[in-house]
mmCIF file of C-alpha atoms and ligand atoms in Angstrom:
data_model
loop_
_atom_site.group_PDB
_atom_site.id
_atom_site.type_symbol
_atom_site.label_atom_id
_atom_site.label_comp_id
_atom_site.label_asym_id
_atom_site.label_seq_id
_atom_site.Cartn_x
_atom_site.Cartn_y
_atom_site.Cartn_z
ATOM 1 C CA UNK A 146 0.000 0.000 0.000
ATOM 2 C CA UNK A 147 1.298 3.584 -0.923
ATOM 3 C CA UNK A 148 2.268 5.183 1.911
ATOM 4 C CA UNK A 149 0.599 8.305 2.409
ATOM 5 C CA UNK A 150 0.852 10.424 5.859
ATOM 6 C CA UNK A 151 -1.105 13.514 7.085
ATOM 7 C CA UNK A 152 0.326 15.481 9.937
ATOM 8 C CA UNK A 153 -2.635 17.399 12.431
ATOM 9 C CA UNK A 154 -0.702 20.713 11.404
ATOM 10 C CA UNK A 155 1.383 22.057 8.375
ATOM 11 C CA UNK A 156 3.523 25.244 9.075
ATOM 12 C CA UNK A 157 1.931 28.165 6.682
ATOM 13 C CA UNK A 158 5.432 29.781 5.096
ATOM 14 C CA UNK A 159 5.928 32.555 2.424
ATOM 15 C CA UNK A 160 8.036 31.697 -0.569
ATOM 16 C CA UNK A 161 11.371 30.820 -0.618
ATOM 17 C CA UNK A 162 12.131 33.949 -2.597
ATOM 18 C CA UNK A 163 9.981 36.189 -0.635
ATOM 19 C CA UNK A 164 11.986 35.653 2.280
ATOM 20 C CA UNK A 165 15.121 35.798 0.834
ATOM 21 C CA UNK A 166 14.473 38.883 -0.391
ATOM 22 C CA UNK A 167 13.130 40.003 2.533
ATOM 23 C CA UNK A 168 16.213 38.977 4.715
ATOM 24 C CA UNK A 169 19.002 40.450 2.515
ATOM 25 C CA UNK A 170 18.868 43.617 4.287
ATOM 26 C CA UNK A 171 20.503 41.685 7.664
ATOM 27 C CA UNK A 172 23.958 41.325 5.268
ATOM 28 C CA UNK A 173 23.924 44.795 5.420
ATOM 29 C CA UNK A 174 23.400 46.239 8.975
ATOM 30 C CA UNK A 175 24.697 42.619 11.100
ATOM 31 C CA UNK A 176 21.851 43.427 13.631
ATOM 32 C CA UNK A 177 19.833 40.486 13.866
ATOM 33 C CA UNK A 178 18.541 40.238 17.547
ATOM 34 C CA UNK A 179 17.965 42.596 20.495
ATOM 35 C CA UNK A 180 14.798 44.807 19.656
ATOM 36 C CA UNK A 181 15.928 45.658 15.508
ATOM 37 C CA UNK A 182 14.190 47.534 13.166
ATOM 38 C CA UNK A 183 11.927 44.179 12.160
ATOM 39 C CA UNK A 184 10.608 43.325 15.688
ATOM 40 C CA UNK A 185 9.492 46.936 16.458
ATOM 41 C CA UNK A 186 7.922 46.629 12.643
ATOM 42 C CA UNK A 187 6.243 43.456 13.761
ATOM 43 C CA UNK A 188 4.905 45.069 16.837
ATOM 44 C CA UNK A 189 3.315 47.746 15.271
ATOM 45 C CA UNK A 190 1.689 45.879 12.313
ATOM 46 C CA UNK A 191 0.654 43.020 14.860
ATOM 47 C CA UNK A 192 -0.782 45.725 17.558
ATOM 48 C CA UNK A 193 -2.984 46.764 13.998
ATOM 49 C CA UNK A 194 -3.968 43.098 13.107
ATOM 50 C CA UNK A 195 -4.639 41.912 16.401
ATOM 51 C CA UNK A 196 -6.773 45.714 17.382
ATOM 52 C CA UNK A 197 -4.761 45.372 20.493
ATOM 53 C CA UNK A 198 -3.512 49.035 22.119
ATOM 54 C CA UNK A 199 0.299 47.466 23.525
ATOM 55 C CA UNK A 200 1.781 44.244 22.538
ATOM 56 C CA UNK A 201 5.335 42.887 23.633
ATOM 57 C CA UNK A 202 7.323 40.219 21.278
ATOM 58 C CA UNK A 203 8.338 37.356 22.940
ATOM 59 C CA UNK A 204 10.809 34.501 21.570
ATOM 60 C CA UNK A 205 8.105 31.543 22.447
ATOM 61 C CA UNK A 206 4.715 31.786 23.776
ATOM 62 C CA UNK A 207 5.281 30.457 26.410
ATOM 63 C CA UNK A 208 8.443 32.715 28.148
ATOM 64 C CA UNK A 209 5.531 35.537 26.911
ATOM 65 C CA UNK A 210 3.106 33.568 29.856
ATOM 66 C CA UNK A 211 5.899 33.483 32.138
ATOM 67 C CA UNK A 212 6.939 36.710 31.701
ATOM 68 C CA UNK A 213 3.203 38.296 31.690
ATOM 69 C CA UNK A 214 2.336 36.361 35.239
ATOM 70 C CA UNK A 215 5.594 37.320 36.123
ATOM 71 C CA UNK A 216 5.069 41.044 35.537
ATOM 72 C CA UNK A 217 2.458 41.496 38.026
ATOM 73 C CA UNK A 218 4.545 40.238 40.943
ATOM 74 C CA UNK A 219 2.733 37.976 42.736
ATOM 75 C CA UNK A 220 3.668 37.346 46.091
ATOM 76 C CA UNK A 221 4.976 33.393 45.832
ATOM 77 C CA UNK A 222 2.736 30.555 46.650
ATOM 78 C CA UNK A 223 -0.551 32.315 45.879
ATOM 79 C CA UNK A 224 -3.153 30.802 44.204
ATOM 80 C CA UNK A 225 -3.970 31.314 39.929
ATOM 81 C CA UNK A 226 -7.242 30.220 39.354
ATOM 82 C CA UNK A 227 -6.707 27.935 35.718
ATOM 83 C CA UNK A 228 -7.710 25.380 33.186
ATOM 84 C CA UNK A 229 -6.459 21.440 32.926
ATOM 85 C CA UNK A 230 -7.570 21.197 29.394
ATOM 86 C CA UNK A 231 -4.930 22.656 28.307
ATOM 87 C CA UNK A 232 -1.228 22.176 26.707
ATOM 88 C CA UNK A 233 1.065 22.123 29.850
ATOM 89 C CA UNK A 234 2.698 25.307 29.159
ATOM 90 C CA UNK A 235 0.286 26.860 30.448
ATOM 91 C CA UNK A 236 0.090 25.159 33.983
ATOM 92 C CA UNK A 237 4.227 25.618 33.730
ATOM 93 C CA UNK A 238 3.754 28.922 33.253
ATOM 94 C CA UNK A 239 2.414 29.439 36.769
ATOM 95 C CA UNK A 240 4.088 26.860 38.610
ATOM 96 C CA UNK A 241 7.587 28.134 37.036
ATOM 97 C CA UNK A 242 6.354 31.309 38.857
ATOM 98 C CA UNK A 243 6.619 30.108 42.455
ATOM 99 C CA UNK A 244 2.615 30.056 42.167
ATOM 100 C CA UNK A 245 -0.099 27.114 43.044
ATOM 101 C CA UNK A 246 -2.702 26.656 40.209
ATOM 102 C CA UNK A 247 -6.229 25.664 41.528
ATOM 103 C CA UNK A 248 -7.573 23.645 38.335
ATOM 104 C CA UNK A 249 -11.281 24.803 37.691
ATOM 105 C CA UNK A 250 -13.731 22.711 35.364
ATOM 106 C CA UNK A 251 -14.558 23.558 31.720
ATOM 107 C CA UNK A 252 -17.488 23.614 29.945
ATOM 108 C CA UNK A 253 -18.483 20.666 27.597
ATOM 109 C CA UNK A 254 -20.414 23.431 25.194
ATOM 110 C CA UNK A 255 -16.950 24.876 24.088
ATOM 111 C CA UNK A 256 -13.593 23.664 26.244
ATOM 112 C CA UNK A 257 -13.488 27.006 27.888
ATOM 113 C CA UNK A 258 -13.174 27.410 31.572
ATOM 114 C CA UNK A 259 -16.575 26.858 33.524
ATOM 115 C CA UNK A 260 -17.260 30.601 34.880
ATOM 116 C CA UNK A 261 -20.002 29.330 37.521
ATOM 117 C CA UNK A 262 -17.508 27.427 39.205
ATOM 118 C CA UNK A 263 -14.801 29.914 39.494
ATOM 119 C CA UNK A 264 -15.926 31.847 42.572
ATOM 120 C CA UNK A 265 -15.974 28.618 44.661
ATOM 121 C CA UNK A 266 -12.626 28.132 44.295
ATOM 122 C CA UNK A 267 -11.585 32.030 45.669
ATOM 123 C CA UNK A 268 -9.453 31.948 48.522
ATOM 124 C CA UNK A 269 -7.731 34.628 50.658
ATOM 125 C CA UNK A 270 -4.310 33.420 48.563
ATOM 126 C CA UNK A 271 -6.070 33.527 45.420
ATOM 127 C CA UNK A 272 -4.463 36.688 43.244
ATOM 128 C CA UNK A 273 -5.458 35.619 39.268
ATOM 129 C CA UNK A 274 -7.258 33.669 36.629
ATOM 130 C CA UNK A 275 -5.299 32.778 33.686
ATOM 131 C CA UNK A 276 -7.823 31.029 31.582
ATOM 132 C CA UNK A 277 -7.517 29.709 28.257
ATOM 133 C CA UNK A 278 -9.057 30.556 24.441
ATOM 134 C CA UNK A 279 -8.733 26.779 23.724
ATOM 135 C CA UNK A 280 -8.948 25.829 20.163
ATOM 136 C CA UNK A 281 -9.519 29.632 19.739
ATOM 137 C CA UNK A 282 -13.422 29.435 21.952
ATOM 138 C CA UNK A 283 -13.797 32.374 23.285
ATOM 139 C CA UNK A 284 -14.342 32.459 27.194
ATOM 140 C CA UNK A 285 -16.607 34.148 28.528
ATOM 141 C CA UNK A 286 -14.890 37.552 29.220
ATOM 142 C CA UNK A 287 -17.297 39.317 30.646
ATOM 143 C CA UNK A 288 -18.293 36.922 33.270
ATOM 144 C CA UNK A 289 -14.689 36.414 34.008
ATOM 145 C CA UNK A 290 -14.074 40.316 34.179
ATOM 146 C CA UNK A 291 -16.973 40.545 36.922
ATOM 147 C CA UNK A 292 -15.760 38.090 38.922
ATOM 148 C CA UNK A 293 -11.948 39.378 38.714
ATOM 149 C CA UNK A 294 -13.576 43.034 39.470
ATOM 150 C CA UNK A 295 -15.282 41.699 42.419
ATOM 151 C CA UNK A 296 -12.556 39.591 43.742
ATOM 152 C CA UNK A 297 -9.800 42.058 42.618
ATOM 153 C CA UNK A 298 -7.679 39.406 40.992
ATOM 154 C CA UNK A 299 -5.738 39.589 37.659
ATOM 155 C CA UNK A 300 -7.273 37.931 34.310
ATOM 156 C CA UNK A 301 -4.152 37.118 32.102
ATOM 157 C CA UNK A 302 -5.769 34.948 29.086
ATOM 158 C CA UNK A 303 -3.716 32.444 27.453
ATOM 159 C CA UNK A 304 -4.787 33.386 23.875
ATOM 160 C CA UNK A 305 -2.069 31.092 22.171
ATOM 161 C CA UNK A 306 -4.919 29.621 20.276
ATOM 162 C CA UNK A 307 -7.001 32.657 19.509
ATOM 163 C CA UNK A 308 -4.404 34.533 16.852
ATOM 164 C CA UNK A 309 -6.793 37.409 15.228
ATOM 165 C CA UNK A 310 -9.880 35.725 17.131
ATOM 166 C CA UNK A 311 -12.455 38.892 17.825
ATOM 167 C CA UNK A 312 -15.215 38.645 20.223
ATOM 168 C CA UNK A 313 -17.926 41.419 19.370
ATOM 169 C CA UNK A 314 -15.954 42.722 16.706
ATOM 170 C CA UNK A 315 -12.928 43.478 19.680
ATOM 171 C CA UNK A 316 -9.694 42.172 19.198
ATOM 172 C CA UNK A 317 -9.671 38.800 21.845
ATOM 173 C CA UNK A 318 -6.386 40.684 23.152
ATOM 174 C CA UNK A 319 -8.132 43.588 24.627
ATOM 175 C CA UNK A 320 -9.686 41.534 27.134
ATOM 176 C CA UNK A 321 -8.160 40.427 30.875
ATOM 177 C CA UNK A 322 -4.979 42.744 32.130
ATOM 178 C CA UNK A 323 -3.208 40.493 29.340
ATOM 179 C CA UNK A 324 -3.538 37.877 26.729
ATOM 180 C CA UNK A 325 -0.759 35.778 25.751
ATOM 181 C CA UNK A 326 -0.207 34.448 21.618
ATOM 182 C CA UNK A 327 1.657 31.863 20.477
ATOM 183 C CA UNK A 328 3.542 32.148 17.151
ATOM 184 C CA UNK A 329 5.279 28.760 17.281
ATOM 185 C CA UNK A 330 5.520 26.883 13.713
ATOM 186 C CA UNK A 331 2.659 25.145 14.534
ATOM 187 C CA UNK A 332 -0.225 27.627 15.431
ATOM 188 C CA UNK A 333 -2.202 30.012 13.136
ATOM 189 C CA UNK A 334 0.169 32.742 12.581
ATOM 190 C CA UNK A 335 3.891 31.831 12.689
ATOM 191 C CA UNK A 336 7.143 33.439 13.136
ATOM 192 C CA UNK A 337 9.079 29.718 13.575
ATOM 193 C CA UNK A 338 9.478 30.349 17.499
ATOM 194 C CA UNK A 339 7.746 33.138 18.702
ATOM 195 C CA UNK A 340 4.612 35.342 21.145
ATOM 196 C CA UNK A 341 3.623 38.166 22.515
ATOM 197 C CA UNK A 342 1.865 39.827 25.233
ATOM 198 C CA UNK A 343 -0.800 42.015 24.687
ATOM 199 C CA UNK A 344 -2.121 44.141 27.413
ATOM 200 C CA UNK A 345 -3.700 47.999 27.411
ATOM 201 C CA UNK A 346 -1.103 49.626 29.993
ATOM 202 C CA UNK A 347 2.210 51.445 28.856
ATOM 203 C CA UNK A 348 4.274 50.949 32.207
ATOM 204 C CA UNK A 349 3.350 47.308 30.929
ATOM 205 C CA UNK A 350 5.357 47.568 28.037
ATOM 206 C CA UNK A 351 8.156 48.788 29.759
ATOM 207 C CA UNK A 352 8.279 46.191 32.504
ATOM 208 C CA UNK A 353 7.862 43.412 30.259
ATOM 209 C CA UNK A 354 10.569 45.087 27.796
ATOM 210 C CA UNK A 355 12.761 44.858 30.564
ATOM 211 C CA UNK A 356 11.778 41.473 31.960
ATOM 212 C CA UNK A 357 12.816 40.012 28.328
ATOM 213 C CA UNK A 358 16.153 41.527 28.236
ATOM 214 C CA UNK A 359 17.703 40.337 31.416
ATOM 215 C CA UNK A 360 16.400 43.720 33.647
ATOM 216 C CA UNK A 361 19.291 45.497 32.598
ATOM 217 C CA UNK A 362 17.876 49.048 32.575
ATOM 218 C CA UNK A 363 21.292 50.250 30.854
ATOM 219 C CA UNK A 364 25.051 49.369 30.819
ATOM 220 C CA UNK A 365 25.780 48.926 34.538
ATOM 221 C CA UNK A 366 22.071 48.491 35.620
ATOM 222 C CA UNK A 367 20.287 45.584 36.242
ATOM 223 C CA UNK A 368 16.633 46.091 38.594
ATOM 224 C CA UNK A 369 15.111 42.951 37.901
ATOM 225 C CA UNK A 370 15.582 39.182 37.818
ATOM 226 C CA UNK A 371 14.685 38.879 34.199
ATOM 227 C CA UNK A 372 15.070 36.148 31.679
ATOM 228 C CA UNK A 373 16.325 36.620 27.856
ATOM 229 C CA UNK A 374 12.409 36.152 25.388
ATOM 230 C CA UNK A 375 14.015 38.605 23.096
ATOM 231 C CA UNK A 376 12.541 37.690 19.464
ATOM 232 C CA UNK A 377 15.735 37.541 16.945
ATOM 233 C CA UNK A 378 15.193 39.499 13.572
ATOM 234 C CA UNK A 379 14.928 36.185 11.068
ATOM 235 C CA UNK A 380 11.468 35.083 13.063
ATOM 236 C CA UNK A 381 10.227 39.070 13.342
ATOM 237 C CA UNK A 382 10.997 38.956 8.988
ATOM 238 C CA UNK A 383 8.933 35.742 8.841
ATOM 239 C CA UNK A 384 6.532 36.982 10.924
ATOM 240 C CA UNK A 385 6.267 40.210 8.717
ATOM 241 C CA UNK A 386 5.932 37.941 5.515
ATOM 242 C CA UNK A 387 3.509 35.592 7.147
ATOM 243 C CA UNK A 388 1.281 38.262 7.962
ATOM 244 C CA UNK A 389 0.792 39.240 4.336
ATOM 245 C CA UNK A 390 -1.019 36.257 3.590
ATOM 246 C CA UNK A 391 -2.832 35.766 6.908
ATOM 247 C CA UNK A 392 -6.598 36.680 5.917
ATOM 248 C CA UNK A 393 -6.508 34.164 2.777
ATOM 249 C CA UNK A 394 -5.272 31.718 5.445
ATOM 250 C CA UNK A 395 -7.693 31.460 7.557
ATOM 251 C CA UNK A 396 -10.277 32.025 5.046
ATOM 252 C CA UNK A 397 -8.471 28.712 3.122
ATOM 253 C CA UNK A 398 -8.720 26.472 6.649
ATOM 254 C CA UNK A 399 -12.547 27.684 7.198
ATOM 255 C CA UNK A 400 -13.209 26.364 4.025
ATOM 256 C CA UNK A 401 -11.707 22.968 4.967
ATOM 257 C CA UNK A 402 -13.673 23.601 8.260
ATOM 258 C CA UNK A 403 -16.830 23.681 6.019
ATOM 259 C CA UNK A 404 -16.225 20.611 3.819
ATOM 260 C CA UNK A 405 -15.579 18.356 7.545
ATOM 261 C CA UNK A 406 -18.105 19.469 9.092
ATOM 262 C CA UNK A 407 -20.310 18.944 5.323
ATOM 263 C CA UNK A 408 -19.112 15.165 6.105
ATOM 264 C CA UNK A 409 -18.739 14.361 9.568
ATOM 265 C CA UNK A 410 -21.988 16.262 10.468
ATOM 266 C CA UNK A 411 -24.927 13.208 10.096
ATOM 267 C CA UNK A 412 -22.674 10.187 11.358
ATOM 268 C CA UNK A 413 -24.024 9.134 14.872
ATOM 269 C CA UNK A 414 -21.777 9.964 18.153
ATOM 270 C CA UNK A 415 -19.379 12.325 16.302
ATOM 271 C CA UNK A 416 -19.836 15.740 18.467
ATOM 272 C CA UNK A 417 -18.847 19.087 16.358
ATOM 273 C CA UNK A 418 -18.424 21.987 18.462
ATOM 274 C CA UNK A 419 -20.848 25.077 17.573
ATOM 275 C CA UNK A 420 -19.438 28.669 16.692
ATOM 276 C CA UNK A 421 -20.382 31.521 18.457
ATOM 277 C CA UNK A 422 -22.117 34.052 16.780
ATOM 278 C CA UNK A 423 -20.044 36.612 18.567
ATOM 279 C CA UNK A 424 -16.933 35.343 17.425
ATOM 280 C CA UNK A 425 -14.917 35.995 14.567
ATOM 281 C CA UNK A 426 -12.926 32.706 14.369
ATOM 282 C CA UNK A 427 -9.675 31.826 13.192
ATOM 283 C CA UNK A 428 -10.343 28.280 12.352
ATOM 284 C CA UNK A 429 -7.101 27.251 14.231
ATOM 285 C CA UNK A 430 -8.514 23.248 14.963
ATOM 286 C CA UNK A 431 -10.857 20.888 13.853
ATOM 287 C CA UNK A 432 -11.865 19.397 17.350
ATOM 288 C CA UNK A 433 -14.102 16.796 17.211
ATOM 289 C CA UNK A 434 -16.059 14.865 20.536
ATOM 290 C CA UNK A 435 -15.826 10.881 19.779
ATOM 291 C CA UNK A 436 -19.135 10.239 22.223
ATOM 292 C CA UNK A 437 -20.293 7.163 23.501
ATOM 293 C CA UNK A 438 -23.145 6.615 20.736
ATOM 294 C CA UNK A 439 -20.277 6.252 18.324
ATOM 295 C CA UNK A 440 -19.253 2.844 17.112
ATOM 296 C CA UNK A 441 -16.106 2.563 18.519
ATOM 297 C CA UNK A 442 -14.334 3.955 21.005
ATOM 298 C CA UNK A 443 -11.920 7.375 20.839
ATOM 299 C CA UNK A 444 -8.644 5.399 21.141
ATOM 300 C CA UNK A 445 -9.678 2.699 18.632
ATOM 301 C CA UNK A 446 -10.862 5.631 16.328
ATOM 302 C CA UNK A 447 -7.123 7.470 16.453
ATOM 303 C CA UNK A 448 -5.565 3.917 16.266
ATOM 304 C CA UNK A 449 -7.151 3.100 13.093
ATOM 305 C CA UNK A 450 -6.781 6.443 11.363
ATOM 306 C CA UNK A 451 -2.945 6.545 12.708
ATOM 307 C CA UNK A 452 -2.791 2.752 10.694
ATOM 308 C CA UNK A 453 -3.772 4.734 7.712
ATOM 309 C CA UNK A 454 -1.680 7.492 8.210
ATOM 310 C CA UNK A 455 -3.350 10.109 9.320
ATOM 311 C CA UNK A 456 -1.792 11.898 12.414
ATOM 312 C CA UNK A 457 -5.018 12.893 14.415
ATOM 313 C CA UNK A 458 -3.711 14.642 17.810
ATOM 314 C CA UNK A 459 -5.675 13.664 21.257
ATOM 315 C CA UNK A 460 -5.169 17.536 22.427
ATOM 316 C CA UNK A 461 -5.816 18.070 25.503
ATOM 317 C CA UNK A 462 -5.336 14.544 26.662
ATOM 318 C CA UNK A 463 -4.186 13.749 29.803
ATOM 319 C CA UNK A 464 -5.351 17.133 31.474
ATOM 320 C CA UNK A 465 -2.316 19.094 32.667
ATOM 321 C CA UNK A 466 -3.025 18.353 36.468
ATOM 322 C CA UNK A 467 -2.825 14.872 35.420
ATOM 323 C CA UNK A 468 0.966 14.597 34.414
ATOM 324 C CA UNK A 469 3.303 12.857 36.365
ATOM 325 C CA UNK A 470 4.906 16.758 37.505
ATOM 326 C CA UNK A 471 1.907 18.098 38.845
ATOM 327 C CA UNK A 472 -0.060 15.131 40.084
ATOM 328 C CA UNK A 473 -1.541 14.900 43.667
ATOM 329 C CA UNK A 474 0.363 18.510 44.462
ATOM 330 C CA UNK A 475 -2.424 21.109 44.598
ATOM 331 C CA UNK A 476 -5.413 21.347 45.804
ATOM 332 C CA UNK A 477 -7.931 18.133 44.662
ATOM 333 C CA UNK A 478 -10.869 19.653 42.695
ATOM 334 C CA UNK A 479 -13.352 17.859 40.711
ATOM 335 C CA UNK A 480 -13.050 18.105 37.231
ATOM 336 C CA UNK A 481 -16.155 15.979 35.300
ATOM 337 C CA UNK A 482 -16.310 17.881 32.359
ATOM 338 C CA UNK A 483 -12.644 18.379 31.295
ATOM 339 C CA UNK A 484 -12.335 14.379 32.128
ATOM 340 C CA UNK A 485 -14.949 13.490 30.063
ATOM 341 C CA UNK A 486 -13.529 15.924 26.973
ATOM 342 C CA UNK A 487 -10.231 14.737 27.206
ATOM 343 C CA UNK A 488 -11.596 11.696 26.893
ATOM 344 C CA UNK A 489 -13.252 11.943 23.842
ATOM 345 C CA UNK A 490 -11.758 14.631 21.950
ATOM 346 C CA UNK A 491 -9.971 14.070 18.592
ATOM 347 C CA UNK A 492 -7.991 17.113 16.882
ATOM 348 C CA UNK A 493 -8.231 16.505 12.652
ATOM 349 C CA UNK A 494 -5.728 17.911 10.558
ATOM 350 C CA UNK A 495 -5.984 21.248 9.456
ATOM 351 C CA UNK A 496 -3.957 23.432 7.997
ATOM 352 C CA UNK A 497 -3.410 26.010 4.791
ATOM 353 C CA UNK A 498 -3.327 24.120 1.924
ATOM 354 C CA UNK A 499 -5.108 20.673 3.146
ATOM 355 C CA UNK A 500 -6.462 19.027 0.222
ATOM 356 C CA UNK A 501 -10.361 18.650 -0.507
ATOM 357 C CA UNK A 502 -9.582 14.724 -1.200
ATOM 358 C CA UNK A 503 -7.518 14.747 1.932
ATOM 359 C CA UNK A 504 -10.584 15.404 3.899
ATOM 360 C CA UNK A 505 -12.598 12.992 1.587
ATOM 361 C CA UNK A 506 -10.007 10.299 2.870
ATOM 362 C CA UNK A 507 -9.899 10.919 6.083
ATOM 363 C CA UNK A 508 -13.657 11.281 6.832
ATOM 364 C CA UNK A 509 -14.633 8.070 4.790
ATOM 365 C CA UNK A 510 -12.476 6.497 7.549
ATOM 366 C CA UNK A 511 -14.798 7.411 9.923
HETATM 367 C C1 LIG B 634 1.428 26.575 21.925
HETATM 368 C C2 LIG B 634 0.859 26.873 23.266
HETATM 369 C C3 LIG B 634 1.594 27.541 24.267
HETATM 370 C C4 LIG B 634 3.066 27.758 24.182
HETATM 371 O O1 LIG B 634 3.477 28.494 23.092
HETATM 372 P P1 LIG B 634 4.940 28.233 22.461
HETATM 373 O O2 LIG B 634 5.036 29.327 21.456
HETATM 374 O O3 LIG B 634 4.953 26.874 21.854
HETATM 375 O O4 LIG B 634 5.954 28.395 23.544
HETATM 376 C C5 LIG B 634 0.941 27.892 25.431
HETATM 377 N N1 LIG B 634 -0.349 27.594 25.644
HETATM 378 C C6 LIG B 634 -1.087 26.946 24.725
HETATM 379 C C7 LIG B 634 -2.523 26.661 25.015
HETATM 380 C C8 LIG B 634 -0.502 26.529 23.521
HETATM 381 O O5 LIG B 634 -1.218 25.831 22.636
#
């Protein structure tokens, strides 16, 4: 049998020559790292994209969720009210802060964090939320803001999922004291290795500016314990070319969206999640719910289509306060929901580019 293999994610790249050209420039000038002319260009055309007010480059997304929990300067052990369903960088994140997350529930309508059951989980330690946008669902923000408002806690979104996401026509960055993207090779919008902050204070910038540069506030000056996220000038120049063709993207993987969901829709025990009419989605996953009414079980489902080559991803499976480094260390909360989900759910490939009779194959193998 031909061997045929289909990844559950494709990088999205400009051409070869595109880049090139675009690169040349660094021959010239030998600057390629430490805040050039292309990161501050990529911060101001990304702070337009994403209709955020302040954004920060980071080297990964996730030193940009360290560094954004880190900025607020949390006394150590308090509590961060979070998500399990999740990819464990977030749960790092906070832990790699000296902090204690309390895992809250999610919601089977969308993945999101359950709201309701946040304020339950408030203690005297507790000093933030960092919930997450996962698969680009949108929380919901407002709830989230009352309860922060009442509570006076921090909201600091992990948005890694939610690249040009807009909830009520608002860039998804805007919301929370600060949103955290991913630009690793494997999300939406890619600059190889690469995030940012986005946030709506100024002294923000600054901190965080600082924070990614070692503190050194100039030559012999160093006022904080700060870590090196700086974003080098090859990733900002792929960044800048990847943004060119970023609408026509998105618009290429919600047509694949359309054709799955055309397919998978009718066959019994597949659950599709629903889009919110508030949302502008980016079409970042295909996540699909492999319930009990379906004929065989999740594991036998990714098993089968793995045989055939087709490189489904059980994201989030196990939840985050499941792994072996986190595990019986915080507090016990119950968590029915995000069990059940990571039971059942089955990321698809998608991608720019995937093929109509790629999707033909892979759903006539359901
Ligand atoms: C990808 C991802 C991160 C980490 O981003 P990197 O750029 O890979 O460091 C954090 N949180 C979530 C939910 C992610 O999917």
């Amino acid at each position: 049998m031909e061997e045929r293999k289909i990844l559950v994610t494709r990088s999205s790249m400009p051409s070869y020559e595109d880049y090139i050209d675009a690169i040349k420039p660094l021959w010239d000038t030998h600057w390629l790292t430490n805040m050039g002319v292309y990161h501050q260009q990529l911060e101001k055309e990304l702070k337009e994209y994403l209709k955020v007010q302040e954004l920060s480059l980071m080297v990964n997304g996730h030193m940009a969720l360290e560094l954004a929990i880190q900025a607020f300067g949390f006394p150590k052990d308090s509590e961060v009210i979070t998500t399990p369903f999740t990819f464990i960088s977030t749960t790092h994140a906070i832990v790699r802060n000296g902090l204690k997350p309390v895992f809250c529930d999610i919601k089977s309508s969308d993945g999101t964090i359950d709201e309701t059951k946040i304020e339950d989980l408030i203690t005297e330690y507790t000093v933030a939320i960092v919930p997450v946008h996962v698969y680009g669902h949108v929380c919901n923000v407002d709830e989230i803001q009352r309860i922060a408002d009442k509570y006076n806690l921090k909201v600091i979104y992990d948005a890694a999922h939610a690249f040009g996401v807009e909830y009520e026509g608002n860039g998804i960055g805007t919301y929370g004291d600060a949103s955290v993207f991913s630009f690793h090779a494997t999300k939406v919008f890619n600059t190889i290795e690469g995030g940012a902050v986005t946030f709506k204070e100024h002294s923000i910038y600054d901190k965080l500016y600082n924070l990614k540069n070692f503190g050194i506030r100039g030559e012999e000056v160093v006022t904080e314990v700060g870590a090196n996220a700086k974003m080098n000038e090859f990733c900002a120049i792929m960044g800048l070319c990847n943004l060119k063709n970023i609408d026509k993207s998105i618009d290429d993987r919600a047509k694949s969206l359309r054709l799955y969901k055309d397919r998978l829709s009718k066959i019994e025990g597949i659950r599709i999640f629903e889009e919110n009419q508030n949302v502008k989605s980016n079409y970042a996953y295909f996540p699909v719910l492999i319930t009990d009414d379906y004929k065989s079980s999740r594991n036998d489902l990714y098993n089968k289509l793995r045989k055939c080559g087709i490189y489904s991803r059980k994201y989030f499976y196990p939840l985050t306060s499941d792994q072996a480094c986190f595990k019986n260390k915080y507090r016990d909360t119950s968590l029915p929901c995000a069990r059940e989900m990571a039971e059942q759910v089955l990321c698809l490939p998608l991608y720019e580019g995937l093929a109509e009779n790629d999707i033909d194959y892979i759903t006539s193998l359901f």
